[in-house]
mmCIF file of C-alpha atoms and ligand atoms in Angstrom:
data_model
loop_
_atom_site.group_PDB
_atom_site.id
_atom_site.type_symbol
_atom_site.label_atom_id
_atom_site.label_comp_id
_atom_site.label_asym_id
_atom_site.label_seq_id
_atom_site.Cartn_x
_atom_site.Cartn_y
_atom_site.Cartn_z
ATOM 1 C CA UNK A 16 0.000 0.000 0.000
ATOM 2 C CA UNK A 17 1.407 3.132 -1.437
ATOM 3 C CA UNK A 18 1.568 6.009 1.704
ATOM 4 C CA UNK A 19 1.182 8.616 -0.674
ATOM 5 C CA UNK A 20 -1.975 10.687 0.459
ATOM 6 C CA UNK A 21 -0.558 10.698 3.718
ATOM 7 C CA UNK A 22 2.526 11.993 2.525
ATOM 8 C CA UNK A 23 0.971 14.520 0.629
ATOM 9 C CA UNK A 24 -1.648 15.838 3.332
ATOM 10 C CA UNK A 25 0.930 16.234 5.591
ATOM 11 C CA UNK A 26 2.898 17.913 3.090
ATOM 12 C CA UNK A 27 0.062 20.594 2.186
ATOM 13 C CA UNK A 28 0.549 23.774 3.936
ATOM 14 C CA UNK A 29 3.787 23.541 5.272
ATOM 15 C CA UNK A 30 5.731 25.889 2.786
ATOM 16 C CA UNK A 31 7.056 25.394 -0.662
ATOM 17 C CA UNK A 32 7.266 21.481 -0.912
ATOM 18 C CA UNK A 33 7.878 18.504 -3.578
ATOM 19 C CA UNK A 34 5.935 14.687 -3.019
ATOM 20 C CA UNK A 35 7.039 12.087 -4.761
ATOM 21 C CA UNK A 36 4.556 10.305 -6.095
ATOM 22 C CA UNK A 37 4.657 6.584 -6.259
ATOM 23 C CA UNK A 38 6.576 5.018 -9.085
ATOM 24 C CA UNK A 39 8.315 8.090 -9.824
ATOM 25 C CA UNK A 40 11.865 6.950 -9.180
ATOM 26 C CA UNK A 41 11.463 3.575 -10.814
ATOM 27 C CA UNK A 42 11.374 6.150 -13.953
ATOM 28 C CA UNK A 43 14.053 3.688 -15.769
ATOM 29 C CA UNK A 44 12.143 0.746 -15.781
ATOM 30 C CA UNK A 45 8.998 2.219 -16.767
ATOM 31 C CA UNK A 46 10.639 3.870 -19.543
ATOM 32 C CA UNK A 47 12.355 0.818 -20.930
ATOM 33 C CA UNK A 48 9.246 -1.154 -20.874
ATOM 34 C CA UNK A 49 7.672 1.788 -22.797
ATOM 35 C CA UNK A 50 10.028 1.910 -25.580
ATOM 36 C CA UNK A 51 10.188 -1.339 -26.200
ATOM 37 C CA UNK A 52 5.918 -2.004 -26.097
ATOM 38 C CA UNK A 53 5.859 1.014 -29.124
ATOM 39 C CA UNK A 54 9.004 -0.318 -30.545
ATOM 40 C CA UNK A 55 7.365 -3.817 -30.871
ATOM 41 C CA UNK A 56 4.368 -2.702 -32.269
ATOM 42 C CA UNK A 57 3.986 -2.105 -36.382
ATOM 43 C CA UNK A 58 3.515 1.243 -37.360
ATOM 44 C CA UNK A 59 6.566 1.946 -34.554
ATOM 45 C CA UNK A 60 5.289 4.314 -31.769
ATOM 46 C CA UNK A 61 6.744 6.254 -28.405
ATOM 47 C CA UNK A 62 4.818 7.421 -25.738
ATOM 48 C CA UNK A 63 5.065 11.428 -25.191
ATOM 49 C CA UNK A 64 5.370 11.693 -21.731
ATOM 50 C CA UNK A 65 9.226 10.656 -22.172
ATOM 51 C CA UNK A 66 9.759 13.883 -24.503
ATOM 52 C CA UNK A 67 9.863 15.491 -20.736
ATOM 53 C CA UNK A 68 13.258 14.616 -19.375
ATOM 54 C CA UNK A 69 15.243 18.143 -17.748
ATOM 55 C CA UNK A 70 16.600 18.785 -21.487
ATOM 56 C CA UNK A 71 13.052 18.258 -23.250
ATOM 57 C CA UNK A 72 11.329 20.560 -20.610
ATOM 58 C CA UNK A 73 14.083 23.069 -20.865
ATOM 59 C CA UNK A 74 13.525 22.973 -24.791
ATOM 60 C CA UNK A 75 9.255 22.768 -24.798
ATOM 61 C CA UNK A 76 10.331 26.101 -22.919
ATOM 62 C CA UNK A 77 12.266 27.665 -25.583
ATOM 63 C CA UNK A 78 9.220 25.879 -28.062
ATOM 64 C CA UNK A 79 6.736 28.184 -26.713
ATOM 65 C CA UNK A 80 9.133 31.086 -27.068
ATOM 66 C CA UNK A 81 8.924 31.023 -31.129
ATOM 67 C CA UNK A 82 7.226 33.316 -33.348
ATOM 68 C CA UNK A 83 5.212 30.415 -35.113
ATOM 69 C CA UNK A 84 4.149 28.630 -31.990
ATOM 70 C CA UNK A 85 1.035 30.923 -30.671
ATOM 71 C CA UNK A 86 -0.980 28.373 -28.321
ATOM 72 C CA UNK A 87 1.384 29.415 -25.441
ATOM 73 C CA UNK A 88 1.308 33.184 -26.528
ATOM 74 C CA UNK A 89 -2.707 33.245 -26.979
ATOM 75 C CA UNK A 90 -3.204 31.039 -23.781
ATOM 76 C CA UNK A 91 -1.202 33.603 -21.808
ATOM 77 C CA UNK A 92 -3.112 36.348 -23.562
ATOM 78 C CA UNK A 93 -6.624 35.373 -22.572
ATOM 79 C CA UNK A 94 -5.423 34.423 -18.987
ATOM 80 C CA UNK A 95 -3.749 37.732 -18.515
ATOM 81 C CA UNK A 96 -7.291 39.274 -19.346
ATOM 82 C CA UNK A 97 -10.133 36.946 -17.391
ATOM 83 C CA UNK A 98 -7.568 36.084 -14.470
ATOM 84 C CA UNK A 99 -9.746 37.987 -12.092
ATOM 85 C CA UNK A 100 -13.164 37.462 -13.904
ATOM 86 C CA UNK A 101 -12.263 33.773 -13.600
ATOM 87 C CA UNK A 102 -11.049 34.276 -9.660
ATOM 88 C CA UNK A 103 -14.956 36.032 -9.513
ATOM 89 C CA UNK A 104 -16.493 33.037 -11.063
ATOM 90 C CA UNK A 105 -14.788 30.527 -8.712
ATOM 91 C CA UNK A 106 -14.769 32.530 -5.444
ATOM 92 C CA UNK A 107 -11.334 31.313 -3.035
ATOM 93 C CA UNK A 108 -10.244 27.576 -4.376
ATOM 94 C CA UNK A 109 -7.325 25.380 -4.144
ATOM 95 C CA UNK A 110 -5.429 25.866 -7.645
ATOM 96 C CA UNK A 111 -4.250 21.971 -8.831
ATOM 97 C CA UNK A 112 -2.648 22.081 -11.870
ATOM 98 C CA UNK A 113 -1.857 19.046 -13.845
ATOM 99 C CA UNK A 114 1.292 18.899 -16.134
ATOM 100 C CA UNK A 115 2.078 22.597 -15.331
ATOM 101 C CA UNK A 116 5.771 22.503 -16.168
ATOM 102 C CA UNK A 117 7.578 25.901 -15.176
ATOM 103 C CA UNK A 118 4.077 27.331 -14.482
ATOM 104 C CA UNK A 119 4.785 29.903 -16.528
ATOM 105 C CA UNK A 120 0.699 30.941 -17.530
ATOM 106 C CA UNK A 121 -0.409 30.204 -14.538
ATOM 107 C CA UNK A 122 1.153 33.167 -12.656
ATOM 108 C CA UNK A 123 -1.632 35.121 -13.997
ATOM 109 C CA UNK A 124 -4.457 32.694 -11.932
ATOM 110 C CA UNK A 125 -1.967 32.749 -9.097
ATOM 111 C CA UNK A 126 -1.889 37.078 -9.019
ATOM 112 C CA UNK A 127 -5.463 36.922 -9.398
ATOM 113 C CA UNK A 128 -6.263 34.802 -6.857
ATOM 114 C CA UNK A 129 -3.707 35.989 -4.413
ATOM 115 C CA UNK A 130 -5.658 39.689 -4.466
ATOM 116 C CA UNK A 131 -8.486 38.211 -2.485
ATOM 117 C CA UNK A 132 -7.334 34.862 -1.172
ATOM 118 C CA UNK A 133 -4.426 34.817 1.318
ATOM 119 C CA UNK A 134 -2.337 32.069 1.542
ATOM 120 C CA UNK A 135 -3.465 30.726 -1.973
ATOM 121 C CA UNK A 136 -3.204 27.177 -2.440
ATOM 122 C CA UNK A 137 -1.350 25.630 -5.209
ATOM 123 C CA UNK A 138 -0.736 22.080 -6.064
ATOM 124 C CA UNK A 139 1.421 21.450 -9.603
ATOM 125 C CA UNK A 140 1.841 17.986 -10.510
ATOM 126 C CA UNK A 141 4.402 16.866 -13.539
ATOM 127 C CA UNK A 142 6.311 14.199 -14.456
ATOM 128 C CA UNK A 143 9.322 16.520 -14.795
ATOM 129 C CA UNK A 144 11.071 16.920 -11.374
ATOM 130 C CA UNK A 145 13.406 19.973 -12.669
ATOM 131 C CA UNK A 146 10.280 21.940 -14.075
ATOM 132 C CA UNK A 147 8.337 21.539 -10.570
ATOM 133 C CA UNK A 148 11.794 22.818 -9.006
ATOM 134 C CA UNK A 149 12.025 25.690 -11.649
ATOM 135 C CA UNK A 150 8.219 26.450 -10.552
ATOM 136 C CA UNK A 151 8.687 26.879 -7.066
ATOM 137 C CA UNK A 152 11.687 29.172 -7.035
ATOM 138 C CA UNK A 153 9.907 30.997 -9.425
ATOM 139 C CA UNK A 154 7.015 31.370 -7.534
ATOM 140 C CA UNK A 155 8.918 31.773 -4.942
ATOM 141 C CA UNK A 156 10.462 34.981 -5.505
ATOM 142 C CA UNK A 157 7.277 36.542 -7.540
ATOM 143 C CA UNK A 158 4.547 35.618 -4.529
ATOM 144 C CA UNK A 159 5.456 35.588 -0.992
ATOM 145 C CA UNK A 160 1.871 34.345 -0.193
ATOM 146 C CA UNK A 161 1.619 31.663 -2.254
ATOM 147 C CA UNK A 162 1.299 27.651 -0.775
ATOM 148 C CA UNK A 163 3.003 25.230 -2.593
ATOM 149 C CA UNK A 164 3.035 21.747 -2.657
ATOM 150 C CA UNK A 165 4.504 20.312 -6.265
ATOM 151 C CA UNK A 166 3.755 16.568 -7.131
ATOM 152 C CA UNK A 167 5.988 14.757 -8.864
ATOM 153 C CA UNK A 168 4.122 12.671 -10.663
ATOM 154 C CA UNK A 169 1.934 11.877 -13.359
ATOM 155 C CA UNK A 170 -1.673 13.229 -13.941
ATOM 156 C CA UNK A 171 -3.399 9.973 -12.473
ATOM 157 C CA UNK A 172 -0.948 9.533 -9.592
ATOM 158 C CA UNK A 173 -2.702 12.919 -8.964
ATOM 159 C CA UNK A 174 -6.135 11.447 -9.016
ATOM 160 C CA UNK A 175 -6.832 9.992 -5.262
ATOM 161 C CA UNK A 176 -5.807 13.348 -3.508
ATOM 162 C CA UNK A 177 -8.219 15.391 -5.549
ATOM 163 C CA UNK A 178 -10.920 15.244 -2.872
ATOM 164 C CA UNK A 179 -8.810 16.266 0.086
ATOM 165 C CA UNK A 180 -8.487 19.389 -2.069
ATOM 166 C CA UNK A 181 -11.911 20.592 -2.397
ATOM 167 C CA UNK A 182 -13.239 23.468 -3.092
ATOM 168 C CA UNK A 183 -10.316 23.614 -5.678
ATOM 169 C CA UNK A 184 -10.215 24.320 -9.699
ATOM 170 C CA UNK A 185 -8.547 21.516 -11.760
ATOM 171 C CA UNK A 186 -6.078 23.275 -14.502
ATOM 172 C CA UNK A 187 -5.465 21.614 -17.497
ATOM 173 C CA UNK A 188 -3.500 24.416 -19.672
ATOM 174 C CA UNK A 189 -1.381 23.878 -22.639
ATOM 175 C CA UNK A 190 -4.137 22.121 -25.023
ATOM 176 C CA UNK A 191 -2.255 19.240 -22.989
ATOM 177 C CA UNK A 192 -5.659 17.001 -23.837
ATOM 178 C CA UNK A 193 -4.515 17.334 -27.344
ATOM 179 C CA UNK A 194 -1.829 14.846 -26.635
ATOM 180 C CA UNK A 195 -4.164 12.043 -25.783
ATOM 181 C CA UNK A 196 -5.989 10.382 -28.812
ATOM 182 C CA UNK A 197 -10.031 9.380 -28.476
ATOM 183 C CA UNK A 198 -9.866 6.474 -25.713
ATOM 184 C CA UNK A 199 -7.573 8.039 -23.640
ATOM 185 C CA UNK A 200 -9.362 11.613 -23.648
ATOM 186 C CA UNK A 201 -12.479 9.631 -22.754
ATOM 187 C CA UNK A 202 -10.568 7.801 -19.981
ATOM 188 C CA UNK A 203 -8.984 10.880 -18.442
ATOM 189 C CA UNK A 204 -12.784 12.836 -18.664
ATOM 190 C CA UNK A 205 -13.619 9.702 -16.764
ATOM 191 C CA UNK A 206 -11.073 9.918 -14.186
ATOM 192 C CA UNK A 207 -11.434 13.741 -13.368
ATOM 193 C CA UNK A 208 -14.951 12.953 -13.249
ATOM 194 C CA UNK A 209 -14.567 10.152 -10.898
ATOM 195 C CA UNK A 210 -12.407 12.486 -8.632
ATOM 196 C CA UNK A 211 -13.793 15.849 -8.738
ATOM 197 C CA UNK A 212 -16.099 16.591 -6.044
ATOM 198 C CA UNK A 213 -19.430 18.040 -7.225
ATOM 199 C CA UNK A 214 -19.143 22.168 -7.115
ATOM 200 C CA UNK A 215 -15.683 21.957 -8.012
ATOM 201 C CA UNK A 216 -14.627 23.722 -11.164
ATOM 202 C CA UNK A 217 -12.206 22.542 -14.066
ATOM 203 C CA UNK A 218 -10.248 25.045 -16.406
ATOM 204 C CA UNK A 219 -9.563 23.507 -19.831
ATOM 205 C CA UNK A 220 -7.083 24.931 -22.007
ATOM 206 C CA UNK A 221 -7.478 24.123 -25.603
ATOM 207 C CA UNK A 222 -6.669 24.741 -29.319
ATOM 208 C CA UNK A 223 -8.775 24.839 -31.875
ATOM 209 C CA UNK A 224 -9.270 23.858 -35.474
ATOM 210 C CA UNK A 225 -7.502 26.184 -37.672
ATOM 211 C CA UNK A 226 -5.537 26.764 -41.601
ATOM 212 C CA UNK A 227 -3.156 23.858 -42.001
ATOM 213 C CA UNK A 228 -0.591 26.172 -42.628
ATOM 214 C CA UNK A 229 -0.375 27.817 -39.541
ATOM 215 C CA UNK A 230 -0.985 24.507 -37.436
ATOM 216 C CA UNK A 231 2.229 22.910 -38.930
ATOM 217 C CA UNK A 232 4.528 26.097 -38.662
ATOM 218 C CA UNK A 233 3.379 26.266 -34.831
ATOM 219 C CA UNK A 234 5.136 23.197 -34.700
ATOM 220 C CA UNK A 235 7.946 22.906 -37.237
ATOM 221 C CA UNK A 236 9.271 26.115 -35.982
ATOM 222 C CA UNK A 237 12.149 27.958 -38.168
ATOM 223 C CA UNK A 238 14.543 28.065 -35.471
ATOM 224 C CA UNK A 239 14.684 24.152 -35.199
ATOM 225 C CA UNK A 240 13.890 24.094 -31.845
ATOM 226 C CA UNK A 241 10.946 21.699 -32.570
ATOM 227 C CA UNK A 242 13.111 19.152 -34.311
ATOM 228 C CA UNK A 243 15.682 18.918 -31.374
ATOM 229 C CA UNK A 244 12.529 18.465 -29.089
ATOM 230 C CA UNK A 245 11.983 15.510 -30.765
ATOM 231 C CA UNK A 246 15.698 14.901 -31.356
ATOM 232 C CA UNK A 247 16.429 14.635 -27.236
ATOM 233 C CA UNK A 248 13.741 12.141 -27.188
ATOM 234 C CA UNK A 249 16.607 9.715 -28.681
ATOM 235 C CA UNK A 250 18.808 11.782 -26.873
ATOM 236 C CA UNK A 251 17.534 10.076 -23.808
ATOM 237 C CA UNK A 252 17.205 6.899 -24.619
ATOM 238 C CA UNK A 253 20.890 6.761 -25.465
ATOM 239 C CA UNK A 254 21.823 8.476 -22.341
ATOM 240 C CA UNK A 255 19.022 6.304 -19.794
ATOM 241 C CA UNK A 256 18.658 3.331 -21.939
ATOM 242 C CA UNK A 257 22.047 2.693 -23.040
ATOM 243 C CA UNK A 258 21.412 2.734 -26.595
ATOM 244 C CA UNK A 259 23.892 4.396 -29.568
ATOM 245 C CA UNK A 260 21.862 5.984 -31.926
ATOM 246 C CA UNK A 261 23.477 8.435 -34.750
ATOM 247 C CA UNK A 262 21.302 11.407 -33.965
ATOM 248 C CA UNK A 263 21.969 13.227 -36.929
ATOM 249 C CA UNK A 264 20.132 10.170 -38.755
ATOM 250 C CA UNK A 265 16.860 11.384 -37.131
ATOM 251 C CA UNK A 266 14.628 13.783 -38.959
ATOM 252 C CA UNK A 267 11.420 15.771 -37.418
ATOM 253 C CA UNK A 268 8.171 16.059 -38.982
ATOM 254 C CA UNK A 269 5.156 17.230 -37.925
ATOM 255 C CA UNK A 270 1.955 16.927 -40.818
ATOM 256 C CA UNK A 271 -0.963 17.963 -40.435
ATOM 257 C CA UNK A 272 -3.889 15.205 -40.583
ATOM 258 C CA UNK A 273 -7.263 16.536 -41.860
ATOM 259 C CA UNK A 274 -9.345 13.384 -41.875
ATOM 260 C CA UNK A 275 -8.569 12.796 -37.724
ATOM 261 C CA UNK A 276 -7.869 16.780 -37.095
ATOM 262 C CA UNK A 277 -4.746 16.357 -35.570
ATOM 263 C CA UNK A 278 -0.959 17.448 -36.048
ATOM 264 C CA UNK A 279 1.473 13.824 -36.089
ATOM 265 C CA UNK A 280 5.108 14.243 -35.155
ATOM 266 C CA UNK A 281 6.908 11.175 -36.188
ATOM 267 C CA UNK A 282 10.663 11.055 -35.443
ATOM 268 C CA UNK A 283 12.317 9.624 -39.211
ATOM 269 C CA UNK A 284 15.051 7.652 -39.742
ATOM 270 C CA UNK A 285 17.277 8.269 -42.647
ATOM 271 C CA UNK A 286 19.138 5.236 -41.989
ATOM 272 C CA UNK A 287 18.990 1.753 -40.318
ATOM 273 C CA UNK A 288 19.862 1.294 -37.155
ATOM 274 C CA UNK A 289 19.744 -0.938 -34.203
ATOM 275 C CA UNK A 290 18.033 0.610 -30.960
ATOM 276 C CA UNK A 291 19.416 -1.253 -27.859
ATOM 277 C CA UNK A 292 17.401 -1.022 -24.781
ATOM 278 C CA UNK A 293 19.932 -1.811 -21.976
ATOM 279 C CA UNK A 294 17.843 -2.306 -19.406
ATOM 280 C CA UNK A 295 15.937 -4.967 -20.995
ATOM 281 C CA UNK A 296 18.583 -6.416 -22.739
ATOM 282 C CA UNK A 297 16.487 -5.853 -26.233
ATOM 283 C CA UNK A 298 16.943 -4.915 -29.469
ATOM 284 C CA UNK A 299 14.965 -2.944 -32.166
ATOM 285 C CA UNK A 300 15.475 -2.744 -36.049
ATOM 286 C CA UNK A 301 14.352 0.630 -37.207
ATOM 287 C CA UNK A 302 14.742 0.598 -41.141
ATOM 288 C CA UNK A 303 16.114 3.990 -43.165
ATOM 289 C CA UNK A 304 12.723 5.393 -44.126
ATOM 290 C CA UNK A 305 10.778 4.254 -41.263
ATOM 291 C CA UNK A 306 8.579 6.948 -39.167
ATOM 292 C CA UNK A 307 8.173 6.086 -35.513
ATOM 293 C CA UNK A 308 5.301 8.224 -34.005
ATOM 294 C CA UNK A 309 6.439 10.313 -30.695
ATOM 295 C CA UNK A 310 3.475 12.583 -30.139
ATOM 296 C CA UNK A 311 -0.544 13.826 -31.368
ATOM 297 C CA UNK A 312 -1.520 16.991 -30.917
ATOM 298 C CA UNK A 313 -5.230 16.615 -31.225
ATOM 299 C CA UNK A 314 -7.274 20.314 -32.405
ATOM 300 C CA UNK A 315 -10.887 21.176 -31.922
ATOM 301 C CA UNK A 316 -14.034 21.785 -32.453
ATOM 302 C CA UNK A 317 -15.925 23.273 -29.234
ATOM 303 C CA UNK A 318 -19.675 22.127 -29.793
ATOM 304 C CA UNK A 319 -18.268 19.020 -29.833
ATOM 305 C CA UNK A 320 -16.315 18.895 -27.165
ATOM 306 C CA UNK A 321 -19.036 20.580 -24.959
ATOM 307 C CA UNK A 322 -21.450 17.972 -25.886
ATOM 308 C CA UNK A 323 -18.763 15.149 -24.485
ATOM 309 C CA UNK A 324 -18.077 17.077 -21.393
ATOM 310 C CA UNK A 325 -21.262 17.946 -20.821
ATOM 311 C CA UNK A 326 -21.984 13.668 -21.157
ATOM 312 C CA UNK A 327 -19.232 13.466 -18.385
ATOM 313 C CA UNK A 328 -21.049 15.779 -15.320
ATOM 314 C CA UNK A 329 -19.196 19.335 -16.760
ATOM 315 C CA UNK A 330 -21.341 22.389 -16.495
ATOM 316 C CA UNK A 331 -20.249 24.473 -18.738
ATOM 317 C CA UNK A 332 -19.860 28.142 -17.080
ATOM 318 C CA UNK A 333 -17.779 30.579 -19.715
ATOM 319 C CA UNK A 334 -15.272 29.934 -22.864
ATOM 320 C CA UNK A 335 -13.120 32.780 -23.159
ATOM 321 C CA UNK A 336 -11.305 33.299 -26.511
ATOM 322 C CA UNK A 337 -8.650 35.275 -28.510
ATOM 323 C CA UNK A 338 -10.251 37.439 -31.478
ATOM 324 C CA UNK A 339 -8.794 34.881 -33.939
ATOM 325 C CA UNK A 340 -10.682 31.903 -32.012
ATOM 326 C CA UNK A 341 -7.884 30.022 -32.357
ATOM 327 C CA UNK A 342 -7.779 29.102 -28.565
ATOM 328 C CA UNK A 343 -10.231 28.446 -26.033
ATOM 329 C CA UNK A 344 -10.152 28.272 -22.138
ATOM 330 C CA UNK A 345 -13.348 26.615 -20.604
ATOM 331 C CA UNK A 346 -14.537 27.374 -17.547
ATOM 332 C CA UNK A 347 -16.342 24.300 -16.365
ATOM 333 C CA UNK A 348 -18.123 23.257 -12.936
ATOM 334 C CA UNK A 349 -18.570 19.548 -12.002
ATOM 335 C CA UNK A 350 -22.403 18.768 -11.203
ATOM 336 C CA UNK A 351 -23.839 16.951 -8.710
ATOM 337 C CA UNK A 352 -26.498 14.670 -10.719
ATOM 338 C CA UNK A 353 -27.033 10.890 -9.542
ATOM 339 C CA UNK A 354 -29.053 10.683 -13.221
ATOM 340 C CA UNK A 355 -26.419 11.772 -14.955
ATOM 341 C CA UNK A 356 -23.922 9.691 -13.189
ATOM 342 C CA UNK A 357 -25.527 6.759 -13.574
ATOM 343 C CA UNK A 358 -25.451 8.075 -18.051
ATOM 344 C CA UNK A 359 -21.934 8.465 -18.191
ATOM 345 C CA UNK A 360 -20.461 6.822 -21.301
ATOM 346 C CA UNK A 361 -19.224 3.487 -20.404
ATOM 347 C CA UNK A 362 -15.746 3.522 -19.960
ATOM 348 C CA UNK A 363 -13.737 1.913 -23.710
ATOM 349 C CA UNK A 364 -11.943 -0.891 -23.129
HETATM 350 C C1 LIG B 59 2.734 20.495 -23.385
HETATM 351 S S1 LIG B 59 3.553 20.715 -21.843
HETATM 352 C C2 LIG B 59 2.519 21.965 -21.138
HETATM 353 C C3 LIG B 59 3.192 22.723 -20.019
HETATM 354 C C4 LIG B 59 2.349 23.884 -19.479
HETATM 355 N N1 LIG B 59 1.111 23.400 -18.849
HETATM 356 C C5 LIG B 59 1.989 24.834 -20.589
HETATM 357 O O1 LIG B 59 0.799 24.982 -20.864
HETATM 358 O O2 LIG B 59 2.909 25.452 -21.147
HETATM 359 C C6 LIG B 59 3.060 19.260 -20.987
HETATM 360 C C7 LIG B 59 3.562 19.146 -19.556
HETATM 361 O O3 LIG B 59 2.944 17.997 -18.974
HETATM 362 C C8 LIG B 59 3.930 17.163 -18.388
HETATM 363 N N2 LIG B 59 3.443 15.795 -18.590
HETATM 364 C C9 LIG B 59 3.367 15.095 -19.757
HETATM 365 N N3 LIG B 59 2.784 13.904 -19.548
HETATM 366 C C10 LIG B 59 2.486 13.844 -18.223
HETATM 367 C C11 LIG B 59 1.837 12.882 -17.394
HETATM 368 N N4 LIG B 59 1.381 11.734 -17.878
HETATM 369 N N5 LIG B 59 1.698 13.159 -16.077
HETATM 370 C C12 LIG B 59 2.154 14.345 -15.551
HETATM 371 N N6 LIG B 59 2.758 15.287 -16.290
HETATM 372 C C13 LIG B 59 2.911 15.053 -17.610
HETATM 373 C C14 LIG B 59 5.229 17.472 -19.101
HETATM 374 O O4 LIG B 59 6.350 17.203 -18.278
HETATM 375 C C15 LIG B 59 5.055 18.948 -19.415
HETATM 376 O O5 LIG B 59 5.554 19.773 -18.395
#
């Protein structure tokens, strides 16, 4: 039995902290076994969350720093103006924020909220140790009233200290649900339905539908910094997994795919080579030619996506928007309705 909540409730409160979450150090194991399920499978696939080593989070940094990439810039945009209409809408709430990296965005909820709620409460949780770290010295220095207790850990790890929170406002910023294809956005709606106490509200950061030609320059930046995102990826696994891959044989692309409404990056080799997972004592073929899959960024389409959250117990309460629409942030309250409950969609196996 994992002491994890306890660790955690004792850890709320008492000053700028980091919990481990469970699992979190065996991070070498778990990503072997990762890399070799998606390099096993046919088309060749690797999971995203292992783009988020100290190097990848340091360079999804620099990412949202380009000219072409503007979900960061428009996110920031719309949170620097409803901030405090958002604060008005939730009255004083814990702030929980899952895969918040350095946090950067969410300074403008924190000033907001820290106008009329003293200490405010905030709990990031991410996979990436060093971005947690960068958070709270960053906060730190900016808000001296500001409670923080980091998990590291991923978003479900997360999950079964949600209710100890309440009243508290789930952030999900980033488009981060983009990254999760249909059965696993309908499996994480589950679980934050699951955990959310009724009256609690959920902030949902997402991008939408847009010209083809500005979705793939957002993420085939000129700069390159894009390409050695998805360079460290390989990066890592030479440096965790023991493996001796020519990196300059690995090309980025990110396309565009109309018919599922989603931008692919695929990682492409320009010749063979032989992946070696250490840990497992493995080994891969990857021909010259061969794409391998590495992330999705999913776009959309908000009636849509109402209508499914809506299905899931979200009341919707505002979407606030650039004047482009090209972003949205929803402003959504979980409901307390047995009926409804009992019509969720059954979970996909
Ligand atoms: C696209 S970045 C978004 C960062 C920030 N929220 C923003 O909007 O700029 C995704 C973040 O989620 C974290 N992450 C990815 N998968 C995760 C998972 N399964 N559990 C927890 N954190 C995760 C990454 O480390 C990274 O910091």
């Amino acid at each position: 039995m994992s002491d994890f909540p306890a660790r955690f409730k004792e850890a709320v409160g008492s000053g700028t902290v980091l919990v481990q979450a469970p699992g979190i150090r065996e991070s070498v194991q778990a990503f072997a076994r990762s890399v070799a399920a998606g390099l096993s499978d046919e088309p060749k696939w690797l999971h995203y969350r292992f783009l988020y080593d100290a190097e990848g989070s340091r360079l999804f940094e620099e990412i949202t720093r380009q000219p072409e990439y503007y979900p960061t810039r428009t996110e920031a945009d719309i949170l620097a103006e409803h901030a405090e209409e958002i604060q008005r809408l939730t009255g004083p709430v814990t702030l929980v924020e899952l895969g918040s990296g350095y946090s950067v965005k969410t300074e403008y909820l924190l000033s907001a909220y820290s106008r009329y709620d003293e200490p405010v409460r905030y709990v990031p949780v991410d996979v990436s140790g060093s971005a947690l770290l960068a958070a709270s010295r960053s906060i730190a220095e900016s808000f001296s009233d500001v409670d923080f207790t980091g998990i590291n850990g991923t978003y479900r790890s997360a999950f079964p200290v949600l209710r100890q929170l309440s009243p508290q406002m789930l952030i999900f910023l980033g488009s981060s649900i983009g990254n999760f294809n249909e059965a696993e956005t309908t499996s994480f709606w589950r679980s934050v339905t699951d955990h959310l106490p009724a009256g609690d509200f959920f902030l949902l950061g997402v991008d939408l539908v847009k010209d083809a030609d500005v979705l793939e320059a957002a993420y085939n930046d000129a700069a390159g910094v894009t390409a050695r995102f998805t360079r460290n990826y390989f990066a890592r696994i030479n440096r965790e997994l023991g493996a001796a891959l020519d990196l300059t044989q690995i090309e980025h692309q990110a396309i565009w795919n109309p018919a599922l409404e989603r931008i692919e990056i695929y990682a492409r080799f320009i010749s063979d080579q032989q992946l070696h997972v250490e840990p497992l004592d493995q080994t891969f073929e990857i021909r010259g030619g061969e794409r391998i899959m590495i992330e999705i960024s999913r776009k959309h389409r908000l009636p849509k996506l109402q209508r499914e959250l809506a299905a899931f117990g979200f009341d919707l309460r505002h979407v606030f928007s650039d004047g482009k629409k090209w972003f949205a942030l929803l402003l959504l309250e979980r409901t307390d309705d047995a009926q409804q409950r009992a019509a969720y969609p059954p979970a996909t196996r």
